[in-house]
XYZ file of C-alpha atoms in Angstrom:
655
model
C 4.834 -14.086 45.113
C 6.213 -17.579 44.534
C 5.616 -19.988 47.323
C 8.426 -21.536 49.224
C 9.702 -18.239 50.535
C 10.701 -19.117 54.040
C 8.067 -18.459 56.640
C 6.759 -15.409 54.982
C 3.646 -15.300 52.986
C 4.568 -17.893 50.463
C 3.646 -16.362 47.205
C 0.927 -17.525 44.937
C 1.674 -20.182 42.352
C 3.029 -18.660 39.236
C -0.215 -18.286 37.359
C -0.096 -17.726 33.642
C 0.989 -14.081 33.807
C -1.755 -11.699 32.762
C 0.711 -8.885 32.200
C 3.222 -10.929 30.167
C 1.203 -10.408 26.992
C 1.184 -6.635 27.451
C 4.894 -6.594 28.231
C 5.696 -8.558 25.078
C 3.485 -6.226 23.044
C 5.173 -3.130 24.461
C 8.631 -4.564 23.883
C 7.789 -5.579 20.309
C 6.442 -2.125 19.398
C 9.396 -0.287 20.939
C 11.918 -2.580 19.251
C 10.160 -2.179 15.908
C 10.080 1.621 16.139
C 13.753 1.822 17.134
C 14.733 -0.579 14.348
C 12.637 1.333 11.822
C 14.252 4.619 12.837
C 17.746 3.125 12.724
C 17.249 1.513 9.318
C 15.814 4.716 7.866
C 18.069 7.371 9.363
C 21.397 5.896 10.502
C 22.656 5.105 6.964
C 21.854 8.672 5.912
C 23.642 10.139 8.915
C 26.727 8.011 8.216
C 26.690 8.847 4.530
C 25.894 5.313 3.352
C 22.432 6.033 1.974
C 22.076 5.359 -1.770
C 22.256 8.577 -3.697
C 19.796 9.288 -6.499
C 20.882 10.573 -9.838
C 18.330 13.399 -9.497
C 18.095 15.507 -6.318
C 14.684 15.419 -4.651
C 14.034 19.147 -5.100
C 15.032 19.093 -8.805
C 12.962 16.128 -10.031
C 11.486 16.975 -13.435
C 7.757 17.601 -13.462
C 5.448 15.385 -15.460
C 4.630 18.274 -17.809
C 8.344 18.512 -18.723
C 8.641 14.867 -19.734
C 10.175 14.154 -23.170
C 7.822 13.727 -26.118
C 7.020 10.205 -27.235
C 9.305 10.483 -30.265
C 12.239 12.086 -28.470
C 15.513 10.271 -27.955
C 16.016 9.211 -24.339
C 18.458 6.971 -22.549
C 17.983 3.232 -22.177
C 14.313 2.735 -21.239
C 13.770 0.784 -18.049
C 10.297 -0.803 -17.710
C 10.716 -0.668 -13.916
C 11.532 2.911 -12.883
C 14.495 3.196 -10.540
C 13.233 6.449 -9.023
C 9.787 7.992 -8.956
C 8.441 11.494 -8.372
C 4.922 12.810 -7.631
C 2.888 13.520 -10.731
C 0.746 16.265 -9.117
C 1.831 19.095 -6.797
C 0.861 18.936 -3.139
C -1.468 21.942 -3.323
C -3.810 20.261 -5.816
C -7.585 20.032 -5.344
C -8.917 16.525 -5.883
C -12.259 14.877 -6.625
C -12.859 11.379 -5.270
C -15.593 8.803 -5.863
C -15.772 5.272 -4.452
C -17.954 2.553 -5.940
C -18.436 -0.965 -4.542
C -18.747 -4.065 -6.667
C -18.116 -7.827 -6.429
C -16.202 -7.602 -9.746
C -12.853 -6.146 -10.729
C -14.134 -5.188 -14.182
C -16.172 -2.003 -14.090
C -18.499 -0.690 -16.808
C -19.092 2.991 -17.470
C -19.898 4.780 -14.236
C -23.187 5.960 -15.667
C -24.328 2.323 -15.982
C -23.703 1.447 -12.342
C -26.623 1.362 -9.895
C -26.869 4.476 -7.772
C -26.535 2.518 -4.514
C -23.062 1.301 -5.513
C -21.709 4.839 -5.019
C -20.748 5.042 -1.331
C -18.602 8.202 -1.427
C -18.417 11.291 -3.601
C -16.213 14.154 -2.435
C -15.252 17.283 -4.376
C -12.416 19.774 -3.999
C -10.408 17.873 -1.373
C -7.243 19.834 -0.543
C -4.305 17.523 -1.143
C -1.649 18.498 1.428
C -3.923 20.544 3.698
C -3.500 18.975 7.154
C -6.742 20.583 8.338
C -8.799 18.561 5.848
C -10.792 15.990 7.798
C -14.030 14.676 6.333
C -16.265 11.906 7.645
C -18.860 9.980 5.676
C -21.478 7.535 6.987
C -23.753 5.447 4.792
C -25.349 2.004 4.416
C -25.148 -0.270 1.363
C -26.710 -3.531 0.233
C -24.455 -6.593 0.228
C -24.197 -8.272 -3.210
C -25.103 -11.970 -3.344
C -21.606 -12.862 -4.537
C -20.161 -11.313 -1.372
C -22.654 -13.258 0.766
C -21.199 -16.442 -0.742
C -17.561 -15.756 0.254
C -16.917 -13.365 -2.627
C -14.737 -10.256 -2.373
C -16.283 -6.828 -1.917
C -14.161 -4.498 -4.019
C -13.981 -0.737 -3.527
C -13.118 1.062 -6.795
C -11.422 4.432 -6.263
C -11.749 7.103 -8.973
C -9.517 10.121 -8.307
C -8.940 13.155 -10.506
C -7.831 16.763 -10.364
C -10.774 18.983 -9.513
C -13.070 19.430 -12.474
C -11.567 16.639 -14.637
C -13.347 13.493 -15.803
C -13.365 10.526 -13.380
C -14.848 7.878 -15.701
C -12.128 6.020 -17.679
C -14.689 5.358 -20.450
C -15.402 9.075 -20.961
C -14.054 10.744 -24.114
C -12.348 13.552 -22.197
C -10.677 11.206 -19.707
C -6.941 11.914 -19.372
C -4.514 9.645 -17.464
C -2.386 12.714 -16.665
C -5.190 14.163 -14.552
C -7.083 11.067 -13.262
C -6.478 7.482 -12.166
C -8.371 4.452 -10.885
C -7.452 1.592 -8.542
C -9.264 -0.907 -6.300
C -8.936 -2.361 -2.823
C -10.881 -5.104 -0.991
C -13.179 -3.978 1.828
C -13.518 -7.440 3.367
C -10.848 -9.814 4.638
C -10.593 -13.576 4.362
C -9.450 -14.833 7.761
C -9.189 -18.195 9.447
C -12.082 -18.858 11.771
C -11.263 -19.079 15.431
C -11.137 -22.689 16.492
C -14.240 -23.588 18.440
C -13.425 -25.848 21.327
C -15.611 -28.957 20.998
C -16.929 -29.862 24.416
C -19.516 -32.289 25.748
C -21.258 -33.255 28.952
C -19.204 -36.109 30.363
C -22.168 -37.577 32.242
C -24.723 -36.975 29.481
C -27.516 -39.455 28.799
C -27.238 -42.183 26.215
C -29.818 -40.418 24.031
C -27.684 -37.267 23.939
C -24.675 -39.320 22.925
C -26.608 -41.090 20.171
C -27.798 -37.806 18.658
C -24.287 -36.433 18.255
C -23.175 -36.330 14.645
C -19.641 -37.333 13.751
C -17.408 -34.339 13.102
C -15.972 -34.028 9.588
C -12.230 -34.521 9.365
C -10.545 -31.119 8.943
C -7.361 -31.012 6.888
C -6.701 -27.290 7.356
C -8.050 -24.014 8.711
C -11.625 -22.973 7.935
C -11.578 -19.611 6.159
C -14.390 -17.063 6.205
C -15.062 -13.559 4.929
C -15.126 -10.749 7.515
C -16.067 -7.071 7.246
C -15.208 -4.114 9.466
C -17.388 -0.971 9.155
C -14.702 1.656 9.938
C -12.140 2.811 7.353
C -9.613 5.623 7.465
C -8.580 6.714 3.971
C -5.588 9.001 3.941
C -3.734 10.816 1.179
C 0.040 11.002 1.705
C 1.157 14.402 0.370
C 4.778 14.447 1.602
C 5.960 11.131 0.093
C 8.113 13.061 -2.386
C 10.885 11.744 -4.611
C 11.738 8.117 -3.805
C 13.768 5.134 -4.938
C 11.151 2.701 -6.228
C 13.381 -0.402 -6.264
C 14.550 0.110 -2.666
C 11.099 0.821 -1.281
C 9.677 -1.453 1.431
C 7.329 -4.017 -0.234
C 4.534 -3.124 2.185
C 4.781 0.509 1.039
C 5.353 -0.284 -2.651
C 2.017 -2.102 -2.940
C 0.217 1.216 -2.332
C 2.065 3.010 -5.151
C 0.155 3.623 -8.409
C 2.600 4.403 -11.218
C 1.688 6.736 -14.062
C -0.425 4.761 -16.550
C 1.502 5.434 -19.802
C 4.903 4.363 -18.424
C 6.510 7.712 -19.263
C 10.190 8.265 -18.308
C 12.527 11.225 -18.059
C 15.478 11.790 -20.410
C 17.547 9.105 -18.649
C 14.831 6.472 -19.132
C 15.175 5.494 -15.472
C 12.802 7.844 -13.638
C 8.998 7.725 -13.662
C 6.060 9.343 -11.900
C 3.347 8.149 -9.534
C -0.138 9.271 -8.563
C -0.950 10.489 -5.036
C -0.945 7.680 -2.486
C -4.361 6.981 -0.973
C -3.808 4.632 1.942
C -6.795 2.549 3.048
C -5.803 2.194 6.688
C -7.060 -1.032 8.296
C -4.427 -0.976 11.045
C -6.890 -0.211 13.862
C -9.533 -2.701 12.768
C -10.077 -5.258 15.539
C -11.124 -8.834 14.848
C -13.734 -8.655 17.620
C -15.483 -5.769 15.831
C -15.767 -7.595 12.497
C -18.891 -9.185 11.012
C -18.747 -12.557 9.300
C -20.350 -12.286 5.867
C -22.912 -14.918 4.864
C -26.376 -15.126 3.307
C -27.983 -13.644 6.431
C -26.154 -10.319 6.035
C -28.291 -8.165 3.727
C -26.874 -4.684 4.379
C -23.841 -3.173 6.068
C -22.903 0.244 7.454
C -19.683 1.999 6.536
C -17.924 4.901 8.226
C -15.142 6.592 6.237
C -12.690 9.143 7.587
C -10.895 11.071 4.815
C -7.763 13.070 5.654
C -4.064 13.643 4.943
C -1.355 11.549 6.630
C 2.383 12.054 7.140
C 4.606 9.776 5.103
C 6.467 8.364 8.126
C 3.165 7.398 9.755
C 2.000 5.800 6.542
C 5.220 3.756 6.259
C 4.969 2.648 9.886
C 1.301 1.639 9.626
C 1.758 -0.129 6.303
C 4.839 -2.149 7.296
C 3.483 -3.210 10.697
C 0.047 -4.115 9.336
C 1.542 -6.111 6.477
C 3.914 -7.970 8.822
C 1.134 -8.963 11.237
C -1.232 -10.090 8.470
C 1.510 -12.091 6.763
C 2.279 -13.837 10.045
C -1.436 -14.546 10.601
C -1.720 -16.094 7.139
C 1.326 -18.276 7.723
C -0.020 -19.514 11.067
C -3.438 -20.175 9.506
C -1.740 -22.245 6.801
C -0.090 -24.471 9.379
C 3.198 -22.682 10.103
C 4.591 -23.021 13.617
C 3.821 -20.190 16.037
C 7.091 -18.363 16.616
C 8.205 -15.676 19.021
C 5.864 -13.155 17.351
C 2.861 -15.314 18.265
C -0.162 -15.764 16.043
C -1.177 -12.095 16.007
C -3.342 -12.272 19.121
C -0.752 -10.304 21.141
C -0.778 -7.507 18.560
C -4.576 -7.574 18.517
C -4.569 -7.272 22.310
C -2.220 -4.279 22.081
C -4.532 -2.456 19.669
C -7.521 -3.246 21.860
C -5.767 -1.764 24.900
C -4.772 1.378 22.967
C -8.306 1.882 21.642
C -10.393 0.992 24.695
C -8.191 2.291 27.539
C -8.145 5.819 28.906
C -4.967 7.606 27.824
C -3.937 8.477 31.399
C -4.531 4.942 32.624
C -2.617 3.653 29.611
C 0.348 5.916 30.360
C 0.339 4.777 33.974
C 0.231 1.161 32.797
C 3.282 1.667 30.579
C 5.261 3.129 33.494
C 4.289 0.392 35.939
C 5.041 -2.246 33.298
C 8.643 -1.080 33.247
C 8.697 -1.006 37.048
C 7.195 -4.504 37.142
C 9.980 -5.892 34.971
C 12.624 -4.185 37.127
C 11.118 -5.481 40.384
C 10.712 -8.931 38.874
C 14.411 -9.129 38.017
C 15.461 -7.781 41.416
C 13.162 -10.210 43.226
C 14.492 -13.135 41.195
C 18.091 -12.128 41.944
C 17.430 -11.688 45.690
C 15.453 -14.920 45.941
C 18.194 -16.960 44.270
C 20.881 -15.299 46.405
C 18.943 -16.013 49.612
C 18.429 -19.674 48.802
C 22.033 -20.181 47.723
C 23.230 -18.901 51.107
C 20.556 -20.689 53.144
C 22.211 -22.927 55.757
C 19.208 -24.270 57.676
C 15.502 -25.048 57.326
C 14.254 -22.603 59.946
C 10.890 -21.180 58.898
C 10.759 -23.110 55.617
C 7.515 -24.880 54.741
C 8.736 -27.796 52.637
C 5.162 -28.930 52.040
C 4.340 -25.510 50.599
C 7.214 -25.784 48.129
C 6.062 -29.272 47.069
C 2.498 -28.008 46.722
C 3.759 -25.113 44.612
C 5.548 -27.490 42.245
C 2.333 -29.478 41.907
C 0.163 -26.400 41.290
C 2.538 -24.850 38.779
C 2.690 -28.183 36.951
C -1.120 -28.207 36.818
C -1.134 -24.688 35.347
C 1.507 -25.750 32.784
C -0.603 -28.761 31.730
C -3.665 -26.505 31.523
C -1.807 -24.102 29.209
C -0.722 -27.047 27.070
C -4.293 -28.378 26.929
C -5.469 -24.924 25.814
C -2.377 -24.125 23.778
C -4.219 -22.504 20.843
C -2.959 -18.935 20.839
C -0.739 -19.446 23.898
C 2.720 -18.078 23.231
C 5.668 -20.416 23.760
C 7.253 -17.653 25.842
C 4.482 -18.029 28.436
C 4.946 -21.794 28.426
C 8.705 -21.356 28.799
C 8.262 -18.951 31.723
C 5.882 -21.330 33.451
C 8.298 -24.232 32.934
C 11.172 -22.220 34.396
C 9.030 -21.488 37.458
C 8.603 -25.233 38.008
C 12.355 -25.804 37.678
C 13.074 -23.018 40.202
C 10.691 -24.472 42.793
C 12.139 -27.947 42.254
C 15.634 -26.522 42.838
C 14.440 -25.052 46.147
C 13.408 -28.548 47.219
C 16.928 -29.838 46.590
C 18.314 -26.968 48.702
C 15.993 -27.878 51.573
C 16.102 -31.681 51.635
C 17.904 -34.530 49.887
C 15.737 -36.216 47.250
C 16.533 -39.937 47.106
C 15.202 -42.960 45.237
C 14.896 -45.837 47.718
C 13.805 -49.434 47.360
C 10.326 -50.327 48.617
C 10.233 -54.145 48.857
C 6.802 -54.268 50.560
C 5.143 -51.975 48.021
C 3.661 -52.661 44.581
C 6.052 -50.097 43.150
C 9.621 -51.338 43.691
C 11.066 -47.869 44.250
C 9.808 -44.713 45.918
C 11.018 -41.122 46.176
C 11.986 -40.026 49.674
C 12.866 -36.656 51.148
C 15.640 -36.848 53.718
C 17.059 -34.131 55.947
C 20.430 -32.773 54.869
C 21.691 -32.651 58.453
C 20.608 -33.262 61.998
C 17.821 -30.796 62.660
C 18.059 -28.230 65.407
C 15.226 -27.716 67.888
C 13.927 -24.721 65.912
C 13.981 -26.687 62.654
C 12.076 -29.523 64.316
C 9.513 -26.994 65.529
C 9.222 -25.672 61.981
C 8.435 -29.176 60.693
C 5.901 -29.691 63.476
C 4.118 -26.391 62.787
C 4.180 -27.092 59.033
C 2.460 -30.446 59.593
C -0.172 -28.876 61.861
C -0.920 -26.115 59.350
C -1.328 -28.568 56.463
C -3.533 -30.842 58.571
C -6.062 -28.038 58.933
C -5.486 -26.968 55.351
C -6.520 -30.397 54.079
C -9.730 -30.170 56.108
C -10.652 -27.027 54.161
C -9.129 -27.585 50.711
C -10.191 -31.195 50.021
C -13.947 -30.626 50.586
C -13.779 -27.463 48.456
C -11.993 -29.349 45.670
C -14.511 -32.199 45.855
C -17.487 -29.851 45.743
C -16.027 -27.952 42.774
C -15.300 -31.207 40.909
C -18.860 -32.487 41.411
C -20.334 -29.187 40.223
C -18.022 -29.081 37.187
C -18.749 -32.629 36.003
C -22.523 -32.156 36.404
C -23.020 -28.682 34.935
C -19.972 -27.875 32.780
C -18.948 -29.334 29.433
C -15.414 -30.563 28.743
C -13.375 -31.892 25.848
C -12.475 -35.095 27.660
C -12.010 -36.591 31.107
C -8.374 -35.459 31.020
C -9.459 -31.873 30.314
C -12.004 -32.137 33.118
C -9.325 -33.180 35.629
C -6.895 -30.454 34.526
C -9.580 -27.735 34.357
C -10.929 -28.687 37.792
C -7.487 -28.662 39.377
C -6.459 -25.381 37.780
C -9.785 -23.818 38.775
C -9.083 -24.860 42.345
C -5.574 -23.381 42.114
C -6.990 -20.035 40.972
C -9.821 -20.011 43.501
C -8.170 -21.586 46.551
C -4.475 -21.112 45.803
C -4.154 -18.483 48.517
C -4.727 -21.253 51.081
C -1.213 -22.506 50.283
C 0.186 -19.262 51.660
C -1.381 -19.758 55.085
C 1.110 -22.382 56.441
C 3.997 -19.932 56.200
C 2.024 -17.318 58.115
C 1.172 -19.939 60.730
C 4.864 -20.860 61.113
C 5.711 -17.175 61.618
C 3.020 -16.989 64.286
C 4.264 -20.042 66.173
C 7.934 -19.030 65.926
C 7.016 -15.458 66.915
C 9.553 -14.209 64.405
C 9.968 -13.027 60.824
C 13.750 -12.602 61.105
C 14.457 -15.531 58.799
C 12.689 -13.932 55.815
C 14.511 -12.666 52.679
C 13.327 -9.094 53.223
C 14.562 -7.674 49.903
C 13.010 -10.349 47.707
C 9.709 -10.146 49.550
C 9.605 -6.355 49.250
C 10.057 -6.524 45.465
C 7.407 -9.233 45.169
C 4.916 -7.304 47.269
C 5.407 -4.243 45.071
C 4.661 -6.427 42.069
C 1.402 -7.627 43.632
C 0.068 -4.067 43.583
C 1.235 -3.643 39.988
C -0.652 -6.852 39.147
C -3.749 -5.261 40.699
C -3.471 -2.422 38.188
C -3.193 -4.893 35.303
C -6.274 -6.673 36.623
C -8.325 -3.582 35.789
C -6.540 -2.717 32.524
C -6.064 -5.960 30.589
C -8.800 -8.411 29.674
C -8.494 -11.648 31.632
C -10.709 -14.358 33.132
C -12.571 -13.446 36.314
C -10.801 -16.198 38.264
C -7.420 -14.778 37.285
C -8.542 -11.272 38.260
C -9.517 -12.543 41.700
C -6.216 -14.435 41.935
C -4.274 -11.180 41.504
C -6.080 -9.667 44.495
C -5.569 -12.539 46.924
C -1.902 -11.651 47.555
C -2.993 -8.329 49.024
C -4.679 -10.095 51.944
C -1.528 -12.118 52.664
C 0.565 -8.964 52.331
C -1.369 -7.097 55.017
C -1.192 -10.106 57.342
C 2.577 -10.187 56.821
C 2.787 -6.439 57.534
C 1.026 -7.043 60.826
C 3.436 -9.871 61.674
C 6.414 -7.659 60.804
C 5.073 -5.005 63.158
C 4.262 -7.534 65.870
C 7.566 -9.441 65.713
C 9.991 -6.587 65.188
C 13.516 -7.365 63.990
C 16.561 -5.473 65.198
C 18.794 -5.349 62.128
C 21.727 -3.961 64.148
C 22.332 -7.336 65.839
C 22.765 -10.916 64.835
C 19.284 -12.460 65.080
C 18.184 -15.498 67.044
C 19.000 -17.759 64.105
C 22.628 -16.578 63.903
C 21.914 -14.617 60.737
C 23.569 -11.286 60.049
C 23.810 -10.325 56.400
C 27.273 -8.775 56.358
C 28.616 -11.264 58.919
C 27.561 -14.199 56.782
C 29.379 -12.814 53.776
C 32.464 -12.074 55.887
C 32.485 -15.543 57.422
C 32.147 -17.136 54.024
C 35.039 -15.087 52.662
C 37.159 -15.920 55.719
C 36.397 -19.624 55.373
C 37.412 -19.545 51.712
C 40.742 -17.860 52.411
C 43.826 -20.038 51.881
C 45.635 -21.192 55.017
C 48.281 -18.728 56.213
C 50.247 -21.530 57.908
C 50.858 -25.178 57.251
C 48.422 -27.658 58.836
C 51.125 -28.985 61.193
C 52.131 -25.518 62.499
C 52.473 -24.813 66.221
C 49.001 -24.236 67.683
C 50.392 -22.036 70.451
C 51.367 -19.280 68.039
C 49.180 -16.214 68.342
C 47.265 -14.915 65.295
C 46.529 -11.172 65.045
C 47.486 -10.821 68.700
C 44.993 -13.446 69.888
C 45.508 -16.998 71.022
C 43.639 -19.803 69.222
C 41.301 -20.224 72.213
C 40.354 -16.541 72.084
C 39.705 -16.715 68.329
C 37.401 -19.732 68.748
C 35.512 -17.990 71.556
C 35.116 -14.827 69.430
C 33.775 -16.716 66.406
C 31.381 -18.699 68.601
C 30.013 -15.454 69.992
C 29.300 -14.191 66.490
C 27.581 -17.383 65.385
C 25.303 -17.656 68.427
C 24.466 -13.995 68.748
C 26.174 -13.701 72.133
C 28.549 -11.075 70.767
C 25.726 -8.602 70.025
C 27.544 -5.338 70.277
C 29.965 -6.045 67.420
C 27.452 -7.262 64.851
C 27.262 -5.259 61.682
C 24.089 -4.065 60.070
C 22.263 -6.687 57.981
C 21.462 -6.143 54.353
């Protein structure tokens, strides 16, 4: 809960939100799926989809293709439409060989250990087919030295020759293609740190770092592969196909066309699915890696799933390459958010994941409602009763520290998180201007010619003066606790932790204190409630929404990976919440009457509307004239009763 909420448990400083990453991931996936569905299906439903010259169910088979000498229409080297070359009930043989080279000799000349998979009679189109293969292979020296590990796929109809060098090999019944098994990715940037109070000898032994002009690339390998045939891809428009899908299409080798010269054929799609491969599970390949395991899952996959996997995976990897090559991180991030989403989907229990999705939506709803109620309360605030101005100032300081910390560790930090943190600072600063007048005054006796002062907006009432007094007392004791803790943490950090620089040390120490001791900033508001013996001045709606969000944050603390300090920070609000519940029970509020501070939700709105009404008479009208059957003296007495709470029986229920 943001601090500065009057006299209630001032909420914690707006820490870098642990759930914001998950929310962005969820939103991105939902938007993508809706957009993909709309792009694919809406044009067809409206009748705008491009129509093929040949209906899907009447595409000519490959066996019925024209002879090589037959007269056909104008030959197009790029087929406009393509159809499957083999029927979906075919039985297939599959062999996979690994090699550091794209050029393959006869299969009989390859070493036996290069064959990592050999499957016979696989039912193409049988959704029950699900085979799993586990083996270990030796890593070629070329691959150890940043070379590419190629997987060569040899696929044929059952019983036909697989080897392209064999005499009985026929391109109508067999084909060959290759895919890389390793990935070249940019290394994660290692944060260079040092002991700030290290000895001179340690400093002398440090070698100068080479100047880096770009990202450092390395070869990575993941042991799990899902290889899926796509039997229901059917008749398609090749030129209008998504590029991410088109790259998995293997056209018929001879370039045969139908009578129109525009339609060709393609071999069954075998999709090497790397969508669920996580960066954290990959092994960096170098000369120390002598052998590697591989687990292959072989099955059939629906075409719509294949298109979704292929397009999303290609988009993320393209964005990662662009960021690695120096492109600016945009709204999609650098791929870390998508990686986090996959990690959550893989490692989280399905029931806990479903619950997390539901509470994520609730969290966003409560967050918007709390923001709306908080702004509305502060806009209508007419006094400083119960407001801890020092807490608001401290919140601005702590949120600024968190913002600087995010900037100092900005690698992989989305600009949306930085923007949200910056908006939190602006909101707290606006609350200060609603509470006091911020002025720049001359300071002739000071080294600095001008100083910022905070001046009261009006003459304070007795209750407001008491609020200031209690606020000062609370912070006096708070300093006695917080400053020694901060000093002890700073001494420990500079002696035993390494940092990039003295600036990073200061920021890291301050932000560590905010995470660890930030709940102390909520105590002054509770103390003011205790001394005033009232919680009537609190924005009840906004606080209710924020308290609900604290429990949702607790759920995220056990679902999403985050630093331990942040996990503890999400739990500290619960303590404040239960203290506030006790205060609400102890200092009960009768919402059917105007409270001791002259606040009554509906009355305030009515008074404001009445005050904004245009005058029904001219300013120089006769004051003795009665209005609504009441004399002016009676009207003044009635309004005074409402404002002071003396007229209790006629107060309307507060919101």
